[in-house]
Protein backbone atom coordinates (compact mmCIF):
# COMPACT_ATOMS: atom_id res chain seq x y z
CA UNK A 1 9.37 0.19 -45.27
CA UNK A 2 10.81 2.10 -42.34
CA UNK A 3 8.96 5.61 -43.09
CA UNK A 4 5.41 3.14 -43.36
CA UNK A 5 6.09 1.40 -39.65
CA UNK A 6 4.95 4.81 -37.57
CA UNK A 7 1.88 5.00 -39.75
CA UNK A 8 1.24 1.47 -39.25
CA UNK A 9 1.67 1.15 -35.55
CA UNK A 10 -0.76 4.71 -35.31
CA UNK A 11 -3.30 2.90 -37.11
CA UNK A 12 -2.78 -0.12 -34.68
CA UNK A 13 -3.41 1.90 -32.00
CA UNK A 14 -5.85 3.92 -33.12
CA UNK A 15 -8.24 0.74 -33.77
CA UNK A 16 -7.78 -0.78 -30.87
CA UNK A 17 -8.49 2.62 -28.56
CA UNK A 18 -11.35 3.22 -31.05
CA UNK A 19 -13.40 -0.36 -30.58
CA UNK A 20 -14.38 0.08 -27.11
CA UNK A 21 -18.04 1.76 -26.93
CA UNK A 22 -19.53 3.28 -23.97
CA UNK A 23 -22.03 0.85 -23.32
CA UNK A 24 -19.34 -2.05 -23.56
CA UNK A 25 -16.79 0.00 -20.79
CA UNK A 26 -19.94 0.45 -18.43
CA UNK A 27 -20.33 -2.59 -18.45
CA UNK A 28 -16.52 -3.69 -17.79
CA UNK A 29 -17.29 -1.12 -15.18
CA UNK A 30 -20.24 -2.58 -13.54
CA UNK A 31 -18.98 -6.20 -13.37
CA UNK A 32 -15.81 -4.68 -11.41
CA UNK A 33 -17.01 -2.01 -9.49
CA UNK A 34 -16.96 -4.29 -6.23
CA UNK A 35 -13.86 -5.67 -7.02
CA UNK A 36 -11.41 -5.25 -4.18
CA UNK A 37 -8.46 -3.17 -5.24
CA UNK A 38 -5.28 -4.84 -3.76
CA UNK A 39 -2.97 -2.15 -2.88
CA UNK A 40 0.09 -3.42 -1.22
CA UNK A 41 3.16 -3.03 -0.59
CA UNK A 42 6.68 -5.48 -0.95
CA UNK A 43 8.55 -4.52 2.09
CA UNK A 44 6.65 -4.25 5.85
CA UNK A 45 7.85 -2.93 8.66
CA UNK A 46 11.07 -4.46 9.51
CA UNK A 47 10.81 -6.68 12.70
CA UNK A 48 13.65 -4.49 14.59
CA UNK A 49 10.87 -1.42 14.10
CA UNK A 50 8.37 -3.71 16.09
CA UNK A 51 9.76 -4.81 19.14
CA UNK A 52 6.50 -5.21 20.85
CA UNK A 53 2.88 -6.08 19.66
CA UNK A 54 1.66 -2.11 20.35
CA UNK A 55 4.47 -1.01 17.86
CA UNK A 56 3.78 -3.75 15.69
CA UNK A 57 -0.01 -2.21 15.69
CA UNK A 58 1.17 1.26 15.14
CA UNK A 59 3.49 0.43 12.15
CA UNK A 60 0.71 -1.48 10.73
CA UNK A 61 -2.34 1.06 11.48
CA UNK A 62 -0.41 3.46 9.62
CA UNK A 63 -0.22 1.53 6.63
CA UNK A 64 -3.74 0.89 6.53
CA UNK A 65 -4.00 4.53 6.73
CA UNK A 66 -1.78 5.12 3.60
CA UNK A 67 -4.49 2.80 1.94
CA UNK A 68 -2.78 0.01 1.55
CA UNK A 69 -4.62 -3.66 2.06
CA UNK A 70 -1.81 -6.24 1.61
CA UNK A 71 2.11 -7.08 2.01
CA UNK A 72 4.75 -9.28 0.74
CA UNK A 73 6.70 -10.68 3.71
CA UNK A 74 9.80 -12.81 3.31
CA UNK A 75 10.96 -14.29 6.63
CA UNK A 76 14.01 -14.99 7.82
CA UNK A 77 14.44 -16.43 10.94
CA UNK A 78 12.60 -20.13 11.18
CA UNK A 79 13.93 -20.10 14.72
CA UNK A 80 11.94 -16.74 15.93
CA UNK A 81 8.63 -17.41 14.50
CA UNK A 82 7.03 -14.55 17.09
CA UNK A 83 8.48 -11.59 15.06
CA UNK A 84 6.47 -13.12 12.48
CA UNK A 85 3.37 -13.72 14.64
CA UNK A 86 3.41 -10.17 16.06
CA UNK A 87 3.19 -8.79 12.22
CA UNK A 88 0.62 -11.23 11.10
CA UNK A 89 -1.35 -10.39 14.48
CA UNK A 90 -1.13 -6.32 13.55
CA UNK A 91 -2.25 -7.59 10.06
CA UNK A 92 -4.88 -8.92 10.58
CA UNK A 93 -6.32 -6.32 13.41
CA UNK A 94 -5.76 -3.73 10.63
CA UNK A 95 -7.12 -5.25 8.05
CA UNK A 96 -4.67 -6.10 5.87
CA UNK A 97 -3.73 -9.47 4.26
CA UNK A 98 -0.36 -11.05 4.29
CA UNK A 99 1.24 -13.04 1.50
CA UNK A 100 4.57 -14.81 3.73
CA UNK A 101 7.42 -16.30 2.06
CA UNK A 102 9.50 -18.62 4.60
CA UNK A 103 13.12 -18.52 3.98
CA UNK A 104 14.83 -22.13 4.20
CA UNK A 105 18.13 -22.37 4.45
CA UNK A 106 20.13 -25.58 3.07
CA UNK A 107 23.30 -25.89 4.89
């Protein structure tokens, strides 16, 4: 049974690169070709790296520049909500959308 299983899984993949057609991936093409790619990234620019709104611009201008359209955010500080108001602010003036996790801590 063993020396059949690398035939077998060949053949698997084989038929399933095999049934896709032209016309069938131009037209997987066509209905996503304006689909927005979401390129992101899971760490931003730490808040200590921003200090003020201008560097909070710069950090963020440069990611748009490195392509990227979104970021993962976890915040940690409920109490300082303006660290995370500068970044969304630079977000948003570059373009890029923000998915925000709020830390809450149980004590």
């Amino acid at each position: 049974m063993k020396k059949y299983l690398p035939i077998l899984i060949s053949m698997l993949v084989l038929s399933s690169l095999s049934s896709c057609n032209k016309r069938k991936l131009k037209e997987v093409y066509d209905n996503t070709e304006e689909t927005e790619l979401l390129l992101g990234l899971w760490v931003p620019p730490i808040y200590l790296l921003t200090p003020t709104q201008e560097e909070a611009d710069k950090r963020y201008a440069e990611i748009k520049e490195a392509g990227m359209v979104m970021a993962y955010s976890i915040h940690v500080d409920p109490n300082n909500m303006d660290m995370l108001m500068r970044s969304l602010d630079a977000a948003e003036k570059n373009g890029i959308k923000m998915l925000v996790y709020l830390m809450r801590y149980n004590n």
